[in-house]
Amino acid sequence: EGEEIFYYISVYNENYEMAPMPEGDHIVDGIINGIYKFHVQDVETPAISMRPQLFGSGPILREVLRAQEMLAEKFKIASDVWSVTSYNQLARNVKDVERHNRLHPDSEPHKSYLDTVFEGVEGPFIASSDNIKLVADQIREGIPGNYRVLGTDGFGRSETRESLRRHFEIDAENIVVATLMSLAEEGQFDKKQLPAIINELGIDPEQVNPRLA
């Protein structure tokens, strides 16, 4: 099509069954543009009014889905999980829209893809991936609410997947804590409960910062 563009494929060394593409409008557009809703988790009587939006990529998407289940079962919190296919594509779109609007102040402002997808959505928004935090953080200006990013800042090391995900604080348990902390900042969750929850989930709050380890 005459595009001057590089395409790349991320290859992981973990085998797992790929889920079918969700049904619904705009799923293909979302995959191409960088993000699409993957799974909705409702609860019968939600404990809070806000609905966290959880972002996952690659194998860590499964940890995000596990966190979604834990939030529903343990805390009666409904949430949505989004599969992020490209933070880079989303960030480029946000920057392109910002540039257009800046240079055309007399025209109807354009909306970024994130503006369109999350119109009317409160959040909070929590992203977890096995990328460094900077990758997911680059879309911060396009997120319309409290945005918390988990990633693998630090030194490379050899261990089991489970141990590494706990070390870098990107597993389901850490996603749950990050979500509850974000909700506490919004006045939707009692912050005083968090120390006991962190202990119950087996997280060591005194472990060395993975960025420095």
Tab-separated table of N, CA and C in Angstrom, residues 45-134:
chain	number	residue	atom	x	y	z
A	45	THR	N	-23.489	-7.607	43.221
A	45	THR	CA	-23.685	-6.382	44.005
A	45	THR	C	-22.319	-5.728	44.200
A	46	PRO	N	-21.909	-4.855	43.286
A	46	PRO	CA	-20.583	-4.226	43.378
A	46	PRO	C	-20.393	-3.477	44.688
A	47	ALA	N	-19.190	-3.592	45.241
A	47	ALA	CA	-18.891	-2.924	46.503
A	47	ALA	C	-18.632	-1.436	46.308
A	48	ILE	N	-18.313	-1.041	45.088
A	48	ILE	CA	-17.986	0.356	44.808
A	48	ILE	C	-18.669	0.775	43.506
A	49	SER	N	-18.713	2.076	43.284
A	49	SER	CA	-19.350	2.583	42.069
A	49	SER	C	-18.390	2.639	40.883
A	50	MET	N	-17.101	2.814	41.158
A	50	MET	CA	-16.129	2.922	40.069
A	50	MET	C	-15.799	1.539	39.510
A	51	ARG	N	-15.339	1.538	38.269
A	51	ARG	CA	-15.044	0.282	37.582
A	51	ARG	C	-13.612	0.357	37.036
A	52	PRO	N	-12.644	-0.291	37.685
A	52	PRO	CA	-11.264	-0.248	37.212
A	52	PRO	C	-11.125	-0.799	35.799
A	53	GLN	N	-10.195	-0.183	35.060
A	53	GLN	CA	-9.861	-0.610	33.698
A	53	GLN	C	-8.435	-1.156	33.733
A	54	LEU	N	-8.297	-2.447	33.461
A	54	LEU	CA	-7.010	-3.129	33.600
A	54	LEU	C	-6.410	-3.419	32.230
A	55	PHE	N	-5.164	-2.973	32.008
A	55	PHE	CA	-4.484	-3.168	30.730
A	55	PHE	C	-3.462	-4.293	30.857
A	56	GLY	N	-3.442	-5.192	29.865
A	56	GLY	CA	-2.451	-6.263	29.839
A	56	GLY	C	-1.888	-6.455	28.445
A	57	SER	N	-0.670	-6.960	28.375
A	57	SER	CA	-0.017	-7.226	27.088
A	57	SER	C	0.738	-8.539	27.163
A	58	GLY	N	0.776	-9.253	26.027
A	58	GLY	CA	1.551	-10.490	25.963
A	58	GLY	C	1.135	-11.479	27.036
A	59	PRO	N	2.087	-12.264	27.558
A	59	PRO	CA	1.755	-13.262	28.579
A	59	PRO	C	1.184	-12.652	29.863
A	60	ILE	N	1.517	-11.389	30.142
A	60	ILE	CA	1.040	-10.766	31.375
A	60	ILE	C	-0.455	-10.496	31.308
A	61	LEU	N	-1.040	-10.564	30.125
A	61	LEU	CA	-2.493	-10.439	30.027
A	61	LEU	C	-3.176	-11.487	30.892
A	62	ARG	N	-2.583	-12.663	30.984
A	62	ARG	CA	-3.187	-13.721	31.822
A	62	ARG	C	-3.118	-13.355	33.302
A	63	GLU	N	-2.056	-12.675	33.720
A	63	GLU	CA	-1.982	-12.205	35.108
A	63	GLU	C	-3.036	-11.139	35.362
A	64	VAL	N	-3.280	-10.297	34.374
A	64	VAL	CA	-4.317	-9.265	34.506
A	64	VAL	C	-5.691	-9.906	34.630
A	65	LEU	N	-5.933	-10.943	33.849
A	65	LEU	CA	-7.215	-11.657	33.945
A	65	LEU	C	-7.367	-12.332	35.310
A	66	ARG	N	-6.279	-12.864	35.831
A	66	ARG	CA	-6.324	-13.485	37.166
A	66	ARG	C	-6.605	-12.422	38.223
A	67	ALA	N	-6.008	-11.249	38.063
A	67	ALA	CA	-6.277	-10.147	38.992
A	67	ALA	C	-7.742	-9.732	38.912
A	68	GLN	N	-8.295	-9.726	37.719
A	68	GLN	CA	-9.710	-9.380	37.543
A	68	GLN	C	-10.602	-10.340	38.329
A	69	GLU	N	-10.282	-11.621	38.266
A	69	GLU	CA	-11.052	-12.613	39.020
A	69	GLU	C	-10.927	-12.375	40.514
A	70	MET	N	-9.721	-12.094	40.984
A	70	MET	CA	-9.506	-11.856	42.414
A	70	MET	C	-10.267	-10.630	42.897
A	71	LEU	N	-10.268	-9.574	42.095
A	71	LEU	CA	-11.003	-8.368	42.480
A	71	LEU	C	-12.494	-8.651	42.615
A	72	ALA	N	-13.012	-9.479	41.719
A	72	ALA	CA	-14.435	-9.810	41.768
A	72	ALA	C	-14.760	-10.723	42.944
A	73	GLU	N	-13.956	-11.781	43.136
A	73	GLU	CA	-14.260	-12.784	44.146
A	73	GLU	C	-13.975	-12.304	45.564
A	74	LYS	N	-12.840	-11.625	45.762
A	74	LYS	CA	-12.431	-11.228	47.110
A	74	LYS	C	-13.000	-9.879	47.548
A	75	PHE	N	-13.205	-8.980	46.579
A	75	PHE	CA	-13.553	-7.608	46.946
A	75	PHE	C	-14.850	-7.104	46.301
A	76	LYS	N	-15.515	-7.955	45.529
A	76	LYS	CA	-16.770	-7.577	44.877
A	76	LYS	C	-16.609	-6.319	44.016
A	77	ILE	N	-15.506	-6.272	43.277
A	77	ILE	CA	-15.213	-5.141	42.407
A	77	ILE	C	-15.308	-5.587	40.956
A	78	ALA	N	-16.184	-4.956	40.193
A	78	ALA	CA	-16.313	-5.239	38.767
A	78	ALA	C	-15.230	-4.476	38.004
A	79	SER	N	-14.787	-5.037	36.880
A	79	SER	CA	-13.722	-4.387	36.121
A	79	SER	C	-13.755	-4.837	34.667
A	80	ASP	N	-12.991	-4.132	33.851
A	80	ASP	CA	-12.825	-4.492	32.446
A	80	ASP	C	-11.345	-4.719	32.170
A	81	VAL	N	-11.048	-5.728	31.372
A	81	VAL	CA	-9.671	-6.000	30.955
A	81	VAL	C	-9.522	-5.638	29.489
A	82	TRP	N	-8.457	-4.904	29.201
A	82	TRP	CA	-8.130	-4.484	27.839
A	82	TRP	C	-6.818	-5.112	27.411
A	83	SER	N	-6.792	-5.627	26.192
A	83	SER	CA	-5.549	-6.125	25.607
A	83	SER	C	-4.897	-4.977	24.838
A	84	VAL	N	-3.686	-4.636	25.239
A	84	VAL	CA	-2.960	-3.556	24.561
A	84	VAL	C	-2.003	-4.194	23.558
A	85	THR	N	-2.299	-4.003	22.289
A	85	THR	CA	-1.474	-4.585	21.235
A	85	THR	C	-0.293	-3.696	20.867
A	86	SER	N	-0.380	-2.387	21.150
A	86	SER	CA	0.743	-1.498	20.836
A	86	SER	C	0.611	-0.174	21.587
A	87	TYR	N	1.417	-0.029	22.653
A	87	TYR	CA	1.492	1.261	23.327
A	87	TYR	C	2.119	2.303	22.397
A	88	ASN	N	3.061	1.873	21.573
A	88	ASN	CA	3.713	2.809	20.657
A	88	ASN	C	2.711	3.421	19.685
A	89	GLN	N	1.844	2.577	19.116
A	89	GLN	CA	0.858	3.075	18.162
A	89	GLN	C	-0.104	4.054	18.838
A	90	LEU	N	-0.547	3.715	20.042
A	90	LEU	CA	-1.435	4.604	20.777
A	90	LEU	C	-0.757	5.936	21.078
A	91	ALA	N	0.511	5.887	21.487
A	91	ALA	CA	1.239	7.109	21.822
A	91	ALA	C	1.448	7.980	20.595
A	92	ARG	N	1.775	7.362	19.462
A	92	ARG	CA	1.942	8.139	18.234
A	92	ARG	C	0.645	8.860	17.862
A	93	ASN	N	-0.467	8.159	18.018
A	93	ASN	CA	-1.759	8.748	17.700
A	93	ASN	C	-2.063	9.936	18.612
A	94	VAL	N	-1.791	9.787	19.911
A	94	VAL	CA	-2.016	10.884	20.860
A	94	VAL	C	-1.182	12.102	20.469
A	95	LYS	N	0.083	11.884	20.121
A	95	LYS	CA	0.974	12.988	19.754
A	95	LYS	C	0.530	13.630	18.439
A	96	ASP	N	0.121	12.805	17.481
A	96	ASP	CA	-0.329	13.344	16.191
A	96	ASP	C	-1.568	14.213	16.354
A	97	VAL	N	-2.497	13.751	17.199
A	97	VAL	CA	-3.722	14.516	17.437
A	97	VAL	C	-3.401	15.821	18.151
A	98	GLU	N	-2.515	15.754	19.136
A	98	GLU	CA	-2.129	16.963	19.864
A	98	GLU	C	-1.515	17.984	18.907
A	99	ARG	N	-0.661	17.507	17.987
A	99	ARG	CA	-0.015	18.412	17.029
A	99	ARG	C	-1.056	19.056	16.114
A	100	HIS	N	-1.972	18.236	15.599
A	100	HIS	CA	-2.998	18.780	14.708
A	100	HIS	C	-3.815	19.850	15.416
A	101	ASN	N	-4.253	19.566	16.637
A	101	ASN	CA	-5.091	20.519	17.365
A	101	ASN	C	-4.320	21.796	17.705
A	102	ARG	N	-3.025	21.644	17.979
A	102	ARG	CA	-2.207	22.813	18.302
A	102	ARG	C	-2.039	23.735	17.095
A	103	LEU	N	-1.925	23.134	15.914
A	103	LEU	CA	-1.685	23.921	14.702
A	103	LEU	C	-2.971	24.346	13.997
A	104	HIS	N	-4.110	23.844	14.457
A	104	HIS	CA	-5.400	24.209	13.862
A	104	HIS	C	-6.371	24.649	14.959
A	105	PRO	N	-6.046	25.727	15.667
A	105	PRO	CA	-6.893	26.147	16.796
A	105	PRO	C	-8.285	26.621	16.384
A	106	ASP	N	-8.453	26.933	15.086
A	106	ASP	CA	-9.748	27.420	14.633
A	106	ASP	C	-10.639	26.309	14.092
A	107	SER	N	-10.170	25.056	14.171
A	107	SER	CA	-10.941	23.919	13.667
A	107	SER	C	-11.491	23.088	14.814
A	108	GLU	N	-12.468	22.245	14.502
A	108	GLU	CA	-12.998	21.309	15.503
A	108	GLU	C	-11.872	20.376	15.938
A	109	PRO	N	-11.585	20.295	17.249
A	109	PRO	CA	-10.473	19.459	17.703
A	109	PRO	C	-10.667	17.991	17.320
A	110	HIS	N	-9.589	17.372	16.883
A	110	HIS	CA	-9.615	15.937	16.637
A	110	HIS	C	-9.536	15.198	17.970
A	111	LYS	N	-9.993	13.964	17.987
A	111	LYS	CA	-9.900	13.119	19.171
A	111	LYS	C	-8.921	11.983	18.905
A	112	SER	N	-8.129	11.655	19.908
A	112	SER	CA	-7.246	10.501	19.787
A	112	SER	C	-8.066	9.223	19.893
A	113	TYR	N	-7.456	8.105	19.528
A	113	TYR	CA	-8.164	6.830	19.650
A	113	TYR	C	-8.524	6.560	21.109
A	114	LEU	N	-7.619	6.907	22.024
A	114	LEU	CA	-7.901	6.712	23.447
A	114	LEU	C	-9.059	7.595	23.905
A	115	ASP	N	-9.118	8.830	23.394
A	115	ASP	CA	-10.243	9.713	23.727
A	115	ASP	C	-11.565	9.060	23.342
A	116	THR	N	-11.582	8.452	22.166
A	116	THR	CA	-12.809	7.829	21.668
A	116	THR	C	-13.172	6.591	22.466
A	117	VAL	N	-12.195	5.751	22.726
A	117	VAL	CA	-12.438	4.476	23.411
A	117	VAL	C	-12.892	4.698	24.852
A	118	PHE	N	-12.279	5.668	25.537
A	118	PHE	CA	-12.555	5.850	26.957
A	118	PHE	C	-13.438	7.062	27.253
A	119	GLU	N	-14.185	7.496	26.266
A	119	GLU	CA	-15.120	8.595	26.497
A	119	GLU	C	-16.167	8.173	27.521
A	120	GLY	N	-16.266	8.919	28.599
A	120	GLY	CA	-17.232	8.617	29.645
A	120	GLY	C	-16.787	7.576	30.646
A	121	VAL	N	-15.555	7.065	30.509
A	121	VAL	CA	-15.038	6.040	31.425
A	121	VAL	C	-14.204	6.720	32.510
A	122	GLU	N	-14.516	6.423	33.775
A	122	GLU	CA	-13.819	7.073	34.896
A	122	GLU	C	-12.478	6.424	35.221
A	123	GLY	N	-12.416	5.109	35.126
A	123	GLY	CA	-11.237	4.414	35.638
A	123	GLY	C	-11.446	4.028	37.082
A	124	PRO	N	-10.361	3.866	37.836
A	124	PRO	CA	-8.963	4.120	37.490
A	124	PRO	C	-8.425	3.130	36.457
A	125	PHE	N	-7.230	3.437	35.936
A	125	PHE	CA	-6.606	2.650	34.892
A	125	PHE	C	-5.284	2.087	35.418
A	126	ILE	N	-5.108	0.767	35.259
A	126	ILE	CA	-3.901	0.097	35.751
A	126	ILE	C	-3.323	-0.744	34.627
A	127	ALA	N	-2.052	-0.537	34.318
A	127	ALA	CA	-1.388	-1.277	33.246
A	127	ALA	C	-0.285	-2.151	33.824
A	128	SER	N	-0.210	-3.394	33.341
A	128	SER	CA	0.877	-4.286	33.737
A	128	SER	C	1.394	-5.003	32.502
A	129	SER	N	2.723	-5.050	32.368
A	129	SER	CA	3.330	-5.761	31.253
A	129	SER	C	4.754	-6.140	31.634
A	130	ASP	N	5.402	-6.959	30.803
A	130	ASP	CA	6.798	-7.281	31.067
A	130	ASP	C	7.731	-6.348	30.311
A	131	ASN	N	7.208	-5.183	29.908
A	131	ASN	CA	8.041	-4.100	29.399
A	131	ASN	C	8.465	-3.204	30.556
A	132	ILE	N	9.474	-2.377	30.333
A	132	ILE	CA	9.783	-1.358	31.327
A	132	ILE	C	8.606	-0.384	31.396
A	133	LYS	N	8.474	0.294	32.522
A	133	LYS	CA	7.304	1.141	32.754
A	133	LYS	C	7.155	2.245	31.712
A	134	LEU	N	8.274	2.704	31.163
A	134	LEU	CA	8.233	3.800	30.198
A	134	LEU	C	7.358	3.470	28.988
